[in-house]
Short mmCIF file of C-alpha atoms and ligand atoms in Angstrom, two decimals:
data_model
loop_
_atom_site.label_atom_id
_atom_site.label_comp_id
_atom_site.label_asym_id
_atom_site.label_seq_id
_atom_site.Cartn_x
_atom_site.Cartn_y
_atom_site.Cartn_z
CA MET A 28 -4.61 -19.26 -2.11
CA GLY A 29 -2.94 -18.92 1.27
CA ARG A 30 -2.09 -15.25 0.94
CA ARG A 31 -2.64 -13.36 4.16
CA PRO A 32 -4.98 -10.42 3.59
CA MET A 33 -3.58 -6.97 4.25
CA ILE A 34 -5.45 -3.79 5.06
CA ALA A 35 -3.16 -0.77 4.94
CA GLY A 36 -4.16 2.75 5.91
CA ASN A 37 -2.60 5.58 3.93
CA TRP A 38 -3.03 8.55 6.24
CA LYS A 39 -1.65 11.02 3.67
CA MET A 40 -1.00 14.49 5.21
CA TYR A 41 -3.28 13.93 8.18
CA LYS A 42 -2.62 13.34 11.89
CA THR A 43 0.00 14.92 14.10
CA SER A 44 2.15 12.70 16.32
CA GLY A 45 -0.29 12.96 19.22
CA GLN A 46 -3.30 12.26 17.02
CA SER A 47 -1.50 9.32 15.43
CA ALA A 48 -0.77 7.65 18.76
CA ILE A 49 -4.42 7.98 19.80
CA LEU A 50 -5.72 6.65 16.48
CA ILE A 51 -3.42 3.62 16.65
CA GLN A 52 -4.59 2.80 20.18
CA ASN A 53 -8.25 3.22 19.25
CA LEU A 54 -7.75 1.09 16.20
CA ASP A 55 -5.91 -1.62 18.05
CA GLU A 56 -8.80 -2.06 20.50
CA ARG A 57 -11.04 -2.84 17.56
CA VAL A 58 -8.78 -5.08 15.46
CA GLU A 59 -6.82 -6.93 18.15
CA SER A 60 -8.96 -10.07 17.89
CA MET A 61 -8.32 -10.27 14.13
CA TRP A 62 -4.52 -10.09 14.23
CA ASP A 63 -3.91 -13.69 13.30
CA ARG A 64 -6.09 -13.55 10.19
CA VAL A 65 -5.32 -10.20 8.65
CA GLU A 66 -2.29 -7.97 8.55
CA VAL A 67 -3.11 -4.42 9.58
CA VAL A 68 -0.69 -1.69 8.50
CA VAL A 69 -0.75 2.02 9.24
CA CYS A 70 1.17 4.56 7.14
CA PRO A 71 1.26 7.89 9.00
CA PRO A 72 3.17 10.97 7.78
CA PHE A 73 6.94 11.06 8.41
CA THR A 74 6.62 13.26 11.48
CA SER A 75 4.31 10.75 13.17
CA LEU A 76 6.38 7.63 12.48
CA LYS A 77 8.39 7.91 15.68
CA ALA A 78 5.28 8.21 17.87
CA ALA A 79 3.57 5.41 15.96
CA SER A 80 6.59 3.16 16.24
CA THR A 81 6.86 3.81 19.98
CA VAL A 82 3.19 3.00 20.65
CA ILE A 83 3.41 -0.17 18.57
CA GLU A 84 6.52 -1.30 20.41
CA LEU A 85 5.58 -0.35 23.97
CA ASP A 86 2.06 -1.74 23.73
CA ARG A 87 3.34 -4.76 21.76
CA LEU A 88 0.77 -4.25 19.03
CA GLN A 89 0.66 -6.64 16.10
CA MET A 90 0.40 -3.79 13.66
CA GLY A 91 2.64 -3.12 10.71
CA LEU A 92 4.14 0.33 10.25
CA GLY A 93 4.69 1.93 6.88
CA ALA A 94 5.98 5.23 5.51
CA GLN A 95 4.38 6.99 2.55
CA ASP A 96 7.52 7.69 0.54
CA VAL A 97 11.31 7.49 0.70
CA HIS A 98 14.43 8.59 -1.16
CA TRP A 99 16.56 5.89 -2.76
CA GLU A 100 19.95 7.27 -1.67
CA PRO A 101 21.08 6.26 1.83
CA GLU A 102 22.09 9.83 2.67
CA GLY A 103 23.13 13.05 0.97
CA ALA A 104 22.27 16.63 0.11
CA PHE A 105 18.58 16.07 -0.66
CA THR A 106 16.72 18.77 1.24
CA GLY A 107 13.38 17.60 2.54
CA GLU A 108 13.93 13.94 1.79
CA VAL A 109 14.01 10.91 4.09
CA SER A 110 16.19 7.83 3.53
CA VAL A 111 15.71 4.09 3.89
CA PRO A 112 18.05 3.83 6.94
CA MET A 113 15.97 6.55 8.63
CA LEU A 114 12.82 4.49 8.10
CA LYS A 115 14.62 1.37 9.22
CA GLU A 116 15.63 3.01 12.48
CA LEU A 117 11.96 3.72 13.16
CA ARG A 118 11.19 0.04 12.53
CA CYS A 119 9.12 0.60 9.41
CA ASP A 120 8.03 -2.69 7.85
CA TYR A 121 6.53 -1.15 4.72
CA CYS A 122 6.75 1.92 2.53
CA ILE A 123 4.29 3.13 -0.07
CA VAL A 124 5.97 4.05 -3.36
CA GLY A 125 4.56 5.56 -6.52
CA HIS A 126 1.27 6.75 -5.10
CA SER A 127 -0.61 8.60 -7.83
CA GLU A 128 -0.59 11.79 -5.76
CA ARG A 129 3.21 11.66 -5.77
CA ARG A 130 3.30 10.82 -9.46
CA GLU A 131 0.89 13.67 -10.32
CA MET A 132 2.05 16.39 -7.94
CA PHE A 133 5.65 15.60 -7.06
CA GLY A 134 7.21 14.25 -10.23
CA GLU A 135 7.38 10.57 -9.28
CA THR A 136 8.12 8.42 -12.34
CA ASN A 137 8.33 4.69 -13.02
CA GLU A 138 12.09 5.10 -12.84
CA THR A 139 12.13 6.65 -9.37
CA VAL A 140 9.56 4.10 -8.22
CA ASN A 141 11.98 1.40 -9.28
CA LYS A 142 14.93 3.01 -7.50
CA LYS A 143 12.91 3.32 -4.30
CA THR A 144 11.61 -0.24 -4.58
CA ARG A 145 15.14 -1.63 -4.91
CA ALA A 146 16.53 0.48 -2.07
CA LEU A 147 13.72 -0.58 0.27
CA LEU A 148 14.04 -4.28 -0.53
CA ALA A 149 17.80 -4.13 0.06
CA ALA A 150 17.02 -2.96 3.60
CA ASP A 151 14.26 -5.51 4.11
CA ILE A 152 11.44 -2.98 4.04
CA VAL A 153 8.58 -4.18 1.85
CA PRO A 154 7.44 -1.67 -0.76
CA ILE A 155 3.75 -1.17 -1.43
CA VAL A 156 4.06 -0.27 -5.10
CA CYS A 157 1.10 1.75 -6.36
CA CYS A 158 -0.20 1.71 -9.90
CA GLY A 159 -3.38 2.80 -11.63
CA GLU A 160 -4.89 4.51 -14.61
CA THR A 161 -6.53 7.85 -15.27
CA LEU A 162 -10.13 8.01 -16.43
CA ALA A 163 -8.94 8.81 -19.97
CA ILE A 164 -6.83 5.66 -20.04
CA ARG A 165 -9.75 3.58 -18.81
CA GLU A 166 -12.11 5.07 -21.37
CA ALA A 167 -9.55 4.33 -24.09
CA GLU A 168 -9.51 0.71 -22.84
CA GLN A 169 -5.80 0.90 -22.17
CA THR A 170 -5.96 0.14 -18.44
CA ASP A 171 -4.47 -3.33 -18.52
CA ALA A 172 -1.50 -2.37 -20.69
CA TRP A 173 -0.86 0.81 -18.69
CA VAL A 174 -0.88 -0.92 -15.32
CA ARG A 175 1.24 -3.83 -16.55
CA ASP A 176 3.81 -1.30 -17.82
CA GLN A 177 3.89 0.43 -14.44
CA VAL A 178 4.38 -2.89 -12.68
CA ARG A 179 7.10 -4.06 -15.10
CA ALA A 180 8.98 -0.79 -14.69
CA GLY A 181 8.50 -0.56 -10.94
CA LEU A 182 9.68 -4.10 -10.22
CA ASP A 183 12.42 -4.24 -12.85
CA GLY A 184 15.60 -5.93 -11.67
CA ILE A 185 14.40 -7.22 -8.30
CA SER A 186 14.94 -10.88 -7.38
CA PRO A 187 12.19 -13.52 -7.58
CA LYS A 188 12.54 -13.93 -3.81
CA ASP A 189 11.86 -10.24 -3.27
CA ALA A 190 9.06 -10.27 -5.83
CA ALA A 191 7.35 -12.99 -3.78
CA ARG A 192 6.97 -10.63 -0.81
CA ILE A 193 6.12 -7.50 -2.73
CA VAL A 194 2.79 -5.71 -2.31
CA VAL A 195 1.24 -3.99 -5.32
CA ALA A 196 -1.68 -1.63 -4.80
CA TYR A 197 -3.96 -1.13 -7.76
CA GLU A 198 -5.53 2.30 -7.38
CA PRO A 199 -7.46 3.77 -10.31
CA ILE A 200 -6.73 7.50 -10.08
CA TRP A 201 -10.34 8.40 -10.81
CA ALA A 202 -11.46 6.35 -7.79
CA ILE A 203 -9.18 7.98 -5.22
CA GLY A 204 -11.10 10.21 -2.84
CA THR A 205 -14.01 10.49 -5.27
CA GLY A 206 -16.51 7.96 -3.96
CA ARG A 207 -16.43 6.27 -7.37
CA THR A 208 -15.04 2.77 -7.77
CA PRO A 209 -14.64 0.23 -10.52
CA THR A 210 -16.83 -2.85 -10.22
CA PRO A 211 -15.20 -5.64 -8.22
CA GLU A 212 -14.88 -7.62 -11.45
CA GLN A 213 -13.08 -4.75 -13.18
CA ALA A 214 -10.72 -4.36 -10.22
CA ASN A 215 -10.08 -8.09 -10.13
CA ASP A 216 -9.34 -8.16 -13.87
CA VAL A 217 -6.57 -5.61 -13.34
CA ALA A 218 -5.33 -7.43 -10.22
CA ARG A 219 -5.15 -10.64 -12.26
CA GLY A 220 -3.14 -8.80 -14.93
CA ILE A 221 -0.73 -7.56 -12.25
CA ARG A 222 -0.31 -11.10 -10.95
CA ALA A 223 0.26 -12.40 -14.48
CA THR A 224 2.93 -9.74 -15.02
CA ILE A 225 4.68 -10.75 -11.80
CA GLY A 226 4.46 -14.37 -12.95
CA ALA A 227 5.95 -13.56 -16.35
CA MET A 228 8.79 -11.61 -14.75
CA PHE A 229 9.60 -13.75 -11.73
CA GLY A 230 7.88 -17.11 -12.08
CA PRO A 231 4.76 -18.79 -10.70
CA GLU A 232 5.79 -18.83 -7.06
CA ALA A 233 6.20 -15.07 -6.89
CA ALA A 234 2.84 -14.68 -8.65
CA MET A 235 1.22 -16.95 -6.07
CA THR A 236 2.59 -15.18 -3.01
CA ALA A 237 2.84 -11.49 -3.96
CA ARG A 238 -0.12 -9.57 -2.61
CA VAL A 239 -2.27 -7.28 -4.71
CA LEU A 240 -4.41 -4.71 -2.93
CA TYR A 241 -7.24 -2.62 -4.29
CA GLY A 242 -7.38 1.07 -3.36
CA GLY A 243 -9.68 3.98 -4.20
CA SER A 244 -12.76 4.97 -2.15
CA VAL A 245 -12.74 1.77 -0.09
CA LYS A 246 -15.35 2.14 2.66
CA PRO A 247 -16.97 -0.23 5.18
CA GLU A 248 -19.97 -0.49 2.82
CA ASN A 249 -18.03 -1.65 -0.24
CA ALA A 250 -14.94 -3.37 1.22
CA LEU A 251 -16.37 -6.88 1.27
CA MET A 252 -17.23 -6.92 -2.43
CA PHE A 253 -13.60 -6.24 -3.34
CA MET A 254 -12.18 -8.65 -0.75
CA VAL A 255 -14.10 -11.64 -2.08
CA GLU A 256 -12.44 -11.32 -5.48
CA PRO A 257 -9.81 -14.05 -5.94
CA ASP A 258 -6.90 -11.85 -7.02
CA ILE A 259 -7.50 -9.05 -4.51
CA ASP A 260 -5.71 -9.66 -1.21
CA GLY A 261 -6.75 -6.57 0.70
CA ALA A 262 -7.03 -2.83 0.47
CA LEU A 263 -5.06 0.39 0.62
CA VAL A 264 -7.41 2.79 2.35
CA GLY A 265 -7.17 6.58 2.42
CA GLY A 266 -10.05 8.62 3.86
CA ALA A 267 -11.73 5.75 5.71
CA ALA A 268 -8.43 4.88 7.45
CA LEU A 269 -8.52 8.13 9.42
CA ASP A 270 -11.33 6.90 11.63
CA ALA A 271 -10.76 3.86 13.87
CA VAL A 272 -14.34 2.62 13.58
CA SER A 273 -14.54 2.67 9.78
CA PHE A 274 -11.01 1.28 9.35
CA ALA A 275 -11.75 -1.58 11.75
CA GLU A 276 -14.94 -2.37 9.82
CA ILE A 277 -12.88 -2.63 6.64
CA VAL A 278 -10.42 -4.92 8.43
CA ALA A 279 -13.33 -7.11 9.56
CA ALA A 280 -14.59 -7.30 5.98
CA SER A 281 -11.33 -8.87 4.86
CA LEU A 282 -11.72 -11.95 7.08
P1 PGA B 14 -9.17 6.95 -0.69
O1 PGA B 14 -7.60 6.98 -0.97
O2 PGA B 14 -9.48 5.67 0.07
O3 PGA B 14 -9.45 8.18 0.16
O4 PGA B 14 -9.87 6.98 -2.01
C1 PGA B 14 -6.90 5.82 -1.30
C2 PGA B 14 -5.44 6.13 -1.52
O5 PGA B 14 -5.13 7.21 -2.03
O6 PGA B 14 -4.57 5.31 -1.19
#
């Protein structure tokens, strides 16, 4: 297919600045030899982005840097928020948007996901747009329709050129941090639906080049079985990304 695999670590609310710098250096030692074949991205908390960015720049690491959220306005009276230009200044390449934890706990909606997606793309930061169903939705056999709706809403109004570089992370909510996962075939079915939605919205080229990741309890033991699926281009990793050894094993599985 020619899509470069991506393994992105979502560090959530873990790792201080000092801990982040150490984790990045430990990780780099283990993934350095794989740089040319897989894109490795780390997404530390806001407060660690500066330290992470500095280590990546000074040590000339081939590692992508991502934030975990952003506000869509460039500046303003939004206490506690962080803007796209602020992320840009720290040389962020990526930003997670619409993670289910933000949707469930912090009022993120498809509409705000779309605003963030557009604002990021305008500044040349690639959004990692998260989608995924609850267990109730899966049991009601509504997963495909639900996820396609999230993707349609999240990517609404972007250009085909931007759609071609977008990253969508399919993360079933019931699989996040639980140790449970869908079967690789089930995950691939949803990934294929996401790709078809991108194709219907933006044309075949965007569908061919946009990357779709799987996320939810990805571990060294199960990573390979998701990676071999044709529509899955990598993983968004939570818990297992906090340890350099396990994250590097997941990176190796994507080769
Ligand atoms: P997990 O988290 O790997 O710990 O299940 C994934 C995520 O929330 O992105």
